[in-house]
Amino acid sequence: MEGRRAELTYLAAAVPMRFVSGGAGVALALAAAIQLHDVGLGGALIAVLTAPSVVAAPLIGALLDATRSPRRTMLAASVVLAAVLVLCAFLAVVPLPVVFGALVVGGVVMPVFMGGLSAFVGEVLPGDAARGTAVDALAYNVAGIGGPGLVSVATVLLSPSGALIALAVVALAGGVVLQALPLVPRGGSLRPAALARGIGGATRHLLTHHPLTRSTTAGTIVQVGGGALPVVAVLLAVQRGAAESGGGWLLTGFAIGGVAGALAITAPAVTSWLGRHPARRIMAAGFTATGLFTLLAAVAPTFPLTLVALTLAGLPDAPGVAAMLRIRQEESPSEVRAQVFIVGAGLRSAAASIGAAIVGLVTHVDPAILLVVLALPWLAAAPILGRGALLPARRPTA
């Protein structure tokens, strides 16, 4: 019962805090389009919010590894991000340079809610590492649907400003609930020299510890396909006889598949089974299956069949992500774990942005061909993870 209570408390803290990552981009795009009638500005606002998280990831991770009170640090970060969202709610009134400056600050603290919180799963949910990372993956998947959903509902009922304020309230609520979690300090130092040494040590570990290097590389590359999927989904929906809004249904199907997969791996029997297998094999199998179902969606002749195939593609993606988080947990020393998680999350965010930017330049290409190309990063995961990742290595014969 205690374990179940800890999981529910973790989800109650993690999901609201991650709603911001899933919903802020949608809210900013809608605010720019409706308040200022400038769709292009929405893209710029999103870029300013997401770019700093990549650049600042090592320093934010080092600070989180060294802070004496991770809970207070995360609460302060939630307050800062909430203030940024409230300021952006008045986009039509606040000077744009101020908005851009605030978004830079928001982008710097956002990694705390993503990879940063994941770094403490081992302490918050002790025991079975496979189950802890499965619960964490569920939080990511639920927030991935819930964030845009909250923004959509709040925009209809209120306005884009109301949606941004609602996200701010949710972020604050998550920061408050997080105070109930047992986040144990790592015992590092906040002195600049110590932080620099910590960043150097974490960087060396990421680059030289092969299990971690391979899983980080594979997890980053699959996000190139994930980032491009929203653009291709719209094109694919039109090609298959649906309206452009059908692209949203295709994305929703993939996301629902992800949530279903995440829920499935939190079942005790499934968690126990997964725990008996190497994490890299589960990661390789999950991402390979996602790639194969994505290929199936590319050749599906109708929109309904395409929707079914992409929903099935989302199912194994969740176990793959959970296994990736488990590798980060198991293969990183506690003193640099937050950095490992935050840098990994930052790289995945950057890869998603690159994927979206690249596919935006080739929208004239047949959407089915684009979807085939999108499947390749997922299919590349197993080779990147190394020999024996997908199937057990053959024993040498005498």
Short mmCIF file of C-alpha atoms in Angstrom, two decimals:
data_model
loop_
_atom_site.label_atom_id
_atom_site.label_comp_id
_atom_site.label_asym_id
_atom_site.label_seq_id
_atom_site.Cartn_x
_atom_site.Cartn_y
_atom_site.Cartn_z
CA MET A 1 0.00 0.00 0.00
CA GLU A 2 2.87 2.36 0.81
CA GLY A 3 4.38 1.70 -2.60
CA ARG A 4 1.09 2.48 -4.34
CA ARG A 5 0.69 5.68 -2.31
CA ALA A 6 4.21 6.78 -3.25
CA GLU A 7 3.48 6.15 -6.95
CA LEU A 8 0.25 8.14 -6.84
CA THR A 9 1.99 11.02 -5.04
CA TYR A 10 4.77 11.01 -7.62
CA LEU A 11 2.26 11.09 -10.48
CA ALA A 12 0.30 13.87 -8.75
CA ALA A 13 3.49 15.97 -8.69
CA ALA A 14 5.13 14.96 -11.96
CA VAL A 15 2.13 15.09 -14.30
CA PRO A 16 1.07 18.70 -13.53
CA MET A 17 4.66 19.95 -13.69
CA ARG A 18 5.11 18.28 -17.09
CA PHE A 19 1.79 19.61 -18.39
CA VAL A 20 3.71 22.83 -19.04
CA SER A 21 6.13 21.14 -21.43
CA GLY A 22 3.27 19.54 -23.36
CA GLY A 23 0.94 22.53 -23.38
CA ALA A 24 3.04 25.69 -23.38
CA GLY A 25 3.93 25.49 -27.06
CA VAL A 26 0.28 25.10 -28.06
CA ALA A 27 -0.77 27.96 -25.78
CA LEU A 28 1.93 30.32 -27.07
CA ALA A 29 1.08 29.53 -30.69
CA LEU A 30 -2.62 30.19 -30.08
CA ALA A 31 -1.90 33.40 -28.14
CA ALA A 32 0.26 34.76 -30.97
CA ALA A 33 -2.28 33.82 -33.63
CA ILE A 34 -5.38 35.11 -31.81
CA GLN A 35 -4.06 38.10 -29.88
CA LEU A 36 -1.50 39.41 -32.37
CA HIS A 37 -2.64 37.68 -35.59
CA ASP A 38 0.92 36.51 -36.17
CA VAL A 39 1.35 32.74 -36.55
CA GLY A 40 5.08 33.08 -37.25
CA LEU A 41 5.60 34.82 -33.92
CA GLY A 42 4.19 31.74 -32.20
CA GLY A 43 6.99 29.64 -33.64
CA ALA A 44 9.57 32.15 -32.46
CA LEU A 45 8.10 32.16 -28.93
CA ILE A 46 8.21 28.37 -28.79
CA ALA A 47 11.82 28.31 -30.00
CA VAL A 48 12.88 30.84 -27.36
CA LEU A 49 11.21 28.74 -24.65
CA THR A 50 12.72 25.42 -25.71
CA ALA A 51 16.24 26.38 -26.85
CA PRO A 52 17.66 27.41 -23.43
CA SER A 53 16.79 24.04 -21.92
CA VAL A 54 19.33 22.41 -24.23
CA VAL A 55 22.10 24.93 -23.60
CA ALA A 56 21.54 25.22 -19.84
CA ALA A 57 21.01 21.49 -19.21
CA PRO A 58 24.51 20.71 -17.82
CA LEU A 59 24.48 23.65 -15.39
CA ILE A 60 20.89 23.03 -14.24
CA GLY A 61 21.73 19.37 -13.70
CA ALA A 62 24.85 20.26 -11.72
CA LEU A 63 22.88 22.66 -9.53
CA LEU A 64 20.22 20.03 -8.89
CA ASP A 65 22.89 17.46 -8.01
CA ALA A 66 24.51 19.92 -5.57
CA THR A 67 21.51 21.66 -3.97
CA ARG A 68 20.87 21.01 -0.29
CA SER A 69 17.10 20.97 -0.81
CA PRO A 70 15.90 19.56 -4.15
CA ARG A 71 12.28 20.07 -3.11
CA ARG A 72 12.68 23.79 -2.44
CA THR A 73 14.69 24.17 -5.63
CA MET A 74 11.92 22.55 -7.67
CA LEU A 75 9.25 24.62 -5.93
CA ALA A 76 11.19 27.79 -6.73
CA ALA A 77 11.48 26.65 -10.35
CA SER A 78 7.71 26.08 -10.53
CA VAL A 79 7.10 29.59 -9.14
CA VAL A 80 9.45 31.11 -11.74
CA LEU A 81 7.84 29.19 -14.61
CA ALA A 82 4.33 30.10 -13.41
CA ALA A 83 5.30 33.78 -13.34
CA VAL A 84 6.66 33.51 -16.90
CA LEU A 85 3.42 31.92 -18.13
CA VAL A 86 1.28 34.60 -16.46
CA LEU A 87 3.38 37.33 -18.06
CA CYS A 88 2.98 35.67 -21.48
CA ALA A 89 -0.78 35.61 -20.95
CA PHE A 90 -0.68 39.37 -21.56
CA LEU A 91 1.17 39.04 -24.85
CA ALA A 92 -0.81 41.85 -26.45
CA VAL A 93 0.17 44.30 -23.70
CA VAL A 94 3.68 43.36 -22.54
CA PRO A 95 6.53 44.53 -24.84
CA LEU A 96 7.87 41.63 -26.91
CA PRO A 97 11.50 42.02 -25.71
CA VAL A 98 10.24 41.49 -22.14
CA VAL A 99 8.26 38.43 -23.24
CA PHE A 100 11.29 36.94 -25.00
CA GLY A 101 13.47 37.60 -21.96
CA ALA A 102 10.94 35.93 -19.66
CA LEU A 103 10.71 32.90 -21.96
CA VAL A 104 14.49 32.50 -21.84
CA VAL A 105 14.26 32.31 -18.04
CA GLY A 106 11.38 29.84 -18.31
CA GLY A 107 13.38 27.72 -20.74
CA VAL A 108 16.31 27.60 -18.33
CA VAL A 109 14.23 26.23 -15.42
CA MET A 110 12.02 23.87 -17.44
CA PRO A 111 14.54 20.96 -17.43
CA VAL A 112 14.01 20.72 -13.67
CA PHE A 113 10.54 19.27 -14.29
CA MET A 114 11.58 16.90 -17.03
CA GLY A 115 14.87 15.03 -16.67
CA GLY A 116 15.60 16.62 -13.29
CA LEU A 117 12.66 15.04 -11.47
CA SER A 118 13.26 11.71 -13.21
CA ALA A 119 16.72 11.59 -11.65
CA PHE A 120 15.14 11.13 -8.21
CA VAL A 121 12.79 8.27 -9.12
CA GLY A 122 15.13 5.72 -7.53
CA GLU A 123 14.76 7.41 -4.13
CA VAL A 124 11.07 8.30 -4.42
CA LEU A 125 10.04 4.86 -5.70
CA PRO A 126 12.70 2.52 -4.26
CA GLY A 127 12.85 -1.17 -4.99
CA ASP A 128 12.09 -2.35 -8.51
CA ALA A 129 13.85 -0.02 -10.96
CA ALA A 130 11.71 -1.26 -13.85
CA ARG A 131 8.51 -0.31 -12.04
CA GLY A 132 9.80 3.11 -10.98
CA THR A 133 10.80 4.06 -14.50
CA ALA A 134 7.50 2.67 -15.82
CA VAL A 135 5.61 5.03 -13.52
CA ASP A 136 7.84 7.90 -14.65
CA ALA A 137 7.20 7.05 -18.31
CA LEU A 138 3.47 7.06 -17.56
CA ALA A 139 3.80 10.60 -16.17
CA TYR A 140 5.45 11.75 -19.40
CA ASN A 141 2.80 10.11 -21.59
CA VAL A 142 -0.18 11.40 -19.59
CA ALA A 143 1.27 14.92 -19.58
CA GLY A 144 1.91 14.67 -23.33
CA ILE A 145 -1.84 14.29 -23.89
CA GLY A 146 -3.09 16.29 -20.92
CA GLY A 147 -1.03 19.44 -21.55
CA PRO A 148 -2.36 20.16 -25.06
CA GLY A 149 -5.81 18.96 -23.96
CA LEU A 150 -5.91 21.39 -21.04
CA VAL A 151 -4.82 24.23 -23.31
CA SER A 152 -7.44 23.38 -25.92
CA VAL A 153 -10.27 23.27 -23.39
CA ALA A 154 -9.12 26.41 -21.55
CA THR A 155 -8.78 28.30 -24.85
CA VAL A 156 -12.36 27.41 -25.85
CA LEU A 157 -13.85 28.17 -22.43
CA LEU A 158 -11.69 31.19 -21.64
CA SER A 159 -9.02 32.43 -24.08
CA PRO A 160 -5.37 31.78 -24.91
CA SER A 161 -4.54 34.04 -21.95
CA GLY A 162 -6.76 31.92 -19.75
CA ALA A 163 -4.99 28.79 -21.00
CA LEU A 164 -1.57 30.20 -20.08
CA ILE A 165 -2.81 31.19 -16.62
CA ALA A 166 -4.33 27.71 -16.18
CA LEU A 167 -0.95 26.16 -17.03
CA ALA A 168 0.68 28.46 -14.47
CA VAL A 169 -1.75 27.31 -11.77
CA VAL A 170 -1.16 23.66 -12.65
CA ALA A 171 2.64 24.13 -12.52
CA LEU A 172 2.37 25.71 -9.07
CA ALA A 173 0.12 22.91 -7.85
CA GLY A 174 2.65 20.33 -9.02
CA GLY A 175 5.45 22.17 -7.22
CA VAL A 176 3.43 22.17 -3.99
CA VAL A 177 2.52 18.46 -4.21
CA LEU A 178 6.16 17.68 -4.90
CA GLN A 179 7.01 18.83 -1.37
CA ALA A 180 5.55 15.54 -0.13
CA LEU A 181 8.17 13.52 -2.04
CA PRO A 182 11.35 12.31 -0.25
CA LEU A 183 13.93 13.96 -2.53
CA VAL A 184 17.32 13.24 -0.97
CA PRO A 185 20.17 15.75 -1.54
CA ARG A 186 23.20 14.35 -3.36
CA GLY A 187 25.65 16.11 -1.04
CA GLY A 188 27.49 18.13 -3.67
CA SER A 189 28.86 21.65 -3.43
CA LEU A 190 27.44 24.82 -4.98
CA ARG A 191 30.86 26.46 -5.29
CA PRO A 192 31.65 27.36 -8.92
CA ALA A 193 34.79 25.21 -9.01
CA ALA A 194 32.89 22.20 -7.65
CA LEU A 195 30.06 22.75 -10.14
CA ALA A 196 32.57 22.89 -12.98
CA ARG A 197 34.18 19.64 -11.81
CA GLY A 198 30.74 18.04 -11.57
CA ILE A 199 29.83 19.09 -15.11
CA GLY A 200 33.16 17.76 -16.36
CA GLY A 201 32.67 14.44 -14.58
CA ALA A 202 29.14 14.02 -15.87
CA THR A 203 30.25 14.86 -19.41
CA ARG A 204 33.06 12.31 -19.29
CA HIS A 205 30.67 9.67 -17.94
CA LEU A 206 28.13 10.34 -20.69
CA LEU A 207 30.78 10.17 -23.40
CA THR A 208 32.83 7.21 -22.17
CA HIS A 209 30.40 4.88 -20.39
CA HIS A 210 29.23 2.87 -23.38
CA PRO A 211 25.83 1.60 -22.13
CA LEU A 212 24.84 5.16 -21.26
CA THR A 213 26.36 6.67 -24.41
CA ARG A 214 24.53 4.23 -26.67
CA SER A 215 21.16 4.57 -24.94
CA THR A 216 21.45 8.37 -24.94
CA THR A 217 22.32 8.38 -28.64
CA ALA A 218 19.49 6.02 -29.55
CA GLY A 219 16.98 7.90 -27.38
CA THR A 220 18.01 11.17 -29.00
CA ILE A 221 17.82 9.93 -32.59
CA VAL A 222 14.31 8.46 -32.25
CA GLN A 223 13.08 11.92 -31.30
CA VAL A 224 14.00 13.21 -34.76
CA GLY A 225 11.08 11.09 -35.99
CA GLY A 226 8.92 12.05 -33.04
CA GLY A 227 9.45 15.76 -33.65
CA ALA A 228 8.63 15.47 -37.36
CA LEU A 229 5.48 13.39 -36.82
CA PRO A 230 3.09 16.32 -36.12
CA VAL A 231 3.90 17.93 -39.49
CA VAL A 232 3.73 14.67 -41.44
CA ALA A 233 0.48 13.67 -39.71
CA VAL A 234 -1.34 16.69 -41.16
CA LEU A 235 -0.05 15.96 -44.66
CA LEU A 236 -0.86 12.28 -44.33
CA ALA A 237 -4.42 12.94 -43.15
CA VAL A 238 -5.15 15.02 -46.26
CA GLN A 239 -3.60 12.41 -48.54
CA ARG A 240 -5.79 9.70 -46.98
CA GLY A 241 -8.99 11.66 -47.59
CA ALA A 242 -9.47 13.42 -44.25
CA ALA A 243 -9.38 17.12 -43.37
CA GLU A 244 -6.21 18.75 -42.08
CA SER A 245 -7.65 18.41 -38.56
CA GLY A 246 -7.38 14.66 -39.09
CA GLY A 247 -3.66 15.08 -38.42
CA GLY A 248 -4.61 15.88 -34.84
CA TRP A 249 -6.51 12.60 -34.62
CA LEU A 250 -3.48 10.69 -35.90
CA LEU A 251 -1.29 12.32 -33.24
CA THR A 252 -3.91 11.65 -30.59
CA GLY A 253 -3.99 8.01 -31.62
CA PHE A 254 -0.21 7.73 -31.24
CA ALA A 255 -0.40 9.46 -27.84
CA ILE A 256 -3.25 7.23 -26.64
CA GLY A 257 -1.21 4.21 -27.67
CA GLY A 258 1.67 5.60 -25.61
CA VAL A 259 -0.50 6.04 -22.53
CA ALA A 260 -1.95 2.54 -22.94
CA GLY A 261 1.56 1.11 -23.23
CA ALA A 262 2.71 3.05 -20.17
CA LEU A 263 -0.27 1.84 -18.16
CA ALA A 264 0.36 -1.74 -19.24
CA ILE A 265 3.97 -1.77 -18.03
CA THR A 266 2.92 -0.54 -14.57
CA ALA A 267 0.91 -3.74 -14.03
CA PRO A 268 2.81 -5.84 -11.45
CA ALA A 269 3.03 -8.95 -13.63
CA VAL A 270 4.33 -6.97 -16.61
CA THR A 271 6.77 -5.01 -14.46
CA SER A 272 8.12 -8.24 -12.97
CA TRP A 273 8.57 -9.71 -16.45
CA LEU A 274 10.33 -6.60 -17.74
CA GLY A 275 12.62 -6.57 -14.70
CA ARG A 276 13.97 -9.99 -15.71
CA HIS A 277 15.24 -8.67 -19.06
CA PRO A 278 18.10 -6.25 -19.79
CA ALA A 279 16.82 -2.70 -20.19
CA ARG A 280 18.62 -2.18 -23.49
CA ARG A 281 16.84 -5.21 -24.99
CA ILE A 282 13.46 -3.80 -23.99
CA MET A 283 14.46 -0.39 -25.34
CA ALA A 284 15.58 -1.90 -28.64
CA ALA A 285 12.47 -4.06 -28.99
CA GLY A 286 10.09 -1.23 -28.09
CA PHE A 287 11.57 1.30 -30.50
CA THR A 288 11.91 -1.29 -33.29
CA ALA A 289 8.24 -2.22 -32.93
CA THR A 290 7.29 1.47 -33.08
CA GLY A 291 9.28 1.81 -36.30
CA LEU A 292 7.62 -1.25 -37.84
CA PHE A 293 4.10 -0.05 -37.01
CA THR A 294 5.03 3.37 -38.42
CA LEU A 295 6.02 1.66 -41.67
CA LEU A 296 2.66 -0.11 -41.62
CA ALA A 297 0.93 3.27 -41.27
CA ALA A 298 2.85 4.54 -44.30
CA VAL A 299 1.34 1.86 -46.55
CA ALA A 300 -2.15 1.78 -45.00
CA PRO A 301 -4.63 2.55 -47.80
CA THR A 302 -7.24 4.47 -45.77
CA PHE A 303 -7.35 7.06 -43.02
CA PRO A 304 -8.98 4.72 -40.42
CA LEU A 305 -6.32 2.05 -41.00
CA THR A 306 -3.60 4.70 -40.75
CA LEU A 307 -5.07 5.80 -37.41
CA VAL A 308 -5.07 2.21 -36.14
CA ALA A 309 -1.46 1.64 -37.24
CA LEU A 310 -0.19 4.84 -35.57
CA THR A 311 -2.10 3.99 -32.38
CA LEU A 312 -0.36 0.61 -32.36
CA ALA A 313 2.96 2.40 -33.00
CA GLY A 314 2.50 4.37 -29.78
CA LEU A 315 2.04 1.24 -27.66
CA PRO A 316 5.65 -0.08 -27.67
CA ASP A 317 7.16 3.41 -27.59
CA ALA A 318 6.29 3.72 -23.88
CA PRO A 319 8.18 0.56 -22.80
CA GLY A 320 11.11 1.77 -24.90
CA VAL A 321 11.17 5.13 -23.12
CA ALA A 322 10.79 3.47 -19.71
CA ALA A 323 13.74 1.20 -20.47
CA MET A 324 15.80 4.22 -21.56
CA LEU A 325 15.05 5.91 -18.22
CA ARG A 326 15.97 2.72 -16.40
CA ILE A 327 19.38 2.65 -18.14
CA ARG A 328 20.02 6.25 -17.06
CA GLN A 329 19.07 5.28 -13.50
CA GLU A 330 21.22 2.15 -13.37
CA GLU A 331 24.25 3.41 -15.31
CA SER A 332 24.84 6.82 -13.70
CA PRO A 333 26.42 7.51 -10.28
CA SER A 334 24.13 9.38 -7.89
CA GLU A 335 26.40 12.45 -7.77
CA VAL A 336 25.89 13.17 -11.50
CA ARG A 337 22.51 11.52 -12.07
CA ALA A 338 20.49 14.72 -12.40
CA GLN A 339 22.91 15.97 -15.05
CA VAL A 340 22.65 12.72 -16.98
CA PHE A 341 18.86 12.86 -16.96
CA ILE A 342 18.61 16.56 -17.80
CA VAL A 343 21.20 16.43 -20.60
CA GLY A 344 19.43 13.37 -22.03
CA ALA A 345 16.08 15.17 -21.94
CA GLY A 346 17.64 18.28 -23.50
CA LEU A 347 19.14 16.27 -26.35
CA ARG A 348 15.78 14.64 -27.05
CA SER A 349 14.12 18.05 -27.11
CA ALA A 350 16.73 19.37 -29.53
CA ALA A 351 16.33 16.32 -31.78
CA ALA A 352 12.56 16.82 -31.89
CA SER A 353 13.04 20.44 -32.94
CA ILE A 354 15.49 19.39 -35.66
CA GLY A 355 13.07 16.77 -36.96
CA ALA A 356 10.23 19.29 -37.17
CA ALA A 357 12.46 21.85 -38.89
CA ILE A 358 13.77 19.37 -41.48
CA VAL A 359 10.38 17.99 -42.45
CA GLY A 360 9.04 21.53 -42.70
CA LEU A 361 11.44 22.07 -45.61
CA VAL A 362 10.26 19.02 -47.58
CA THR A 363 6.47 19.15 -47.24
CA HIS A 364 6.19 18.77 -51.03
CA VAL A 365 7.37 15.15 -50.77
CA ASP A 366 4.78 12.35 -50.72
CA PRO A 367 3.62 12.05 -47.05
CA ALA A 368 3.82 8.25 -47.21
CA ILE A 369 7.50 8.50 -48.16
CA LEU A 370 8.07 11.00 -45.35
CA LEU A 371 6.47 8.59 -42.86
CA VAL A 372 8.79 5.80 -44.08
CA VAL A 373 11.75 8.12 -43.43
CA LEU A 374 10.32 8.95 -39.98
CA ALA A 375 10.31 5.24 -39.11
CA LEU A 376 14.04 4.92 -39.73
CA PRO A 377 15.21 6.62 -36.48
CA TRP A 378 13.16 4.15 -34.42
CA LEU A 379 14.51 1.24 -36.46
CA ALA A 380 18.06 2.55 -35.95
CA ALA A 381 17.81 2.23 -32.16
CA ALA A 382 18.67 -1.48 -32.00
CA PRO A 383 21.87 -1.22 -34.09
CA ILE A 384 22.97 1.81 -32.06
CA LEU A 385 22.43 -0.05 -28.79
CA GLY A 386 24.88 -2.68 -29.98
CA ARG A 387 25.17 -6.34 -30.80
CA GLY A 388 22.75 -8.49 -28.85
CA ALA A 389 20.47 -5.58 -27.95
CA LEU A 390 17.48 -6.91 -29.86
CA LEU A 391 18.26 -10.62 -29.66
CA PRO A 392 20.59 -12.55 -27.33
CA ALA A 393 24.10 -12.82 -28.73
CA ARG A 394 25.02 -16.27 -30.03
CA ARG A 395 27.37 -18.25 -27.88
CA PRO A 396 30.56 -19.25 -29.65
CA THR A 397 30.63 -22.89 -30.71
CA ALA A 398 33.41 -25.14 -29.63
#
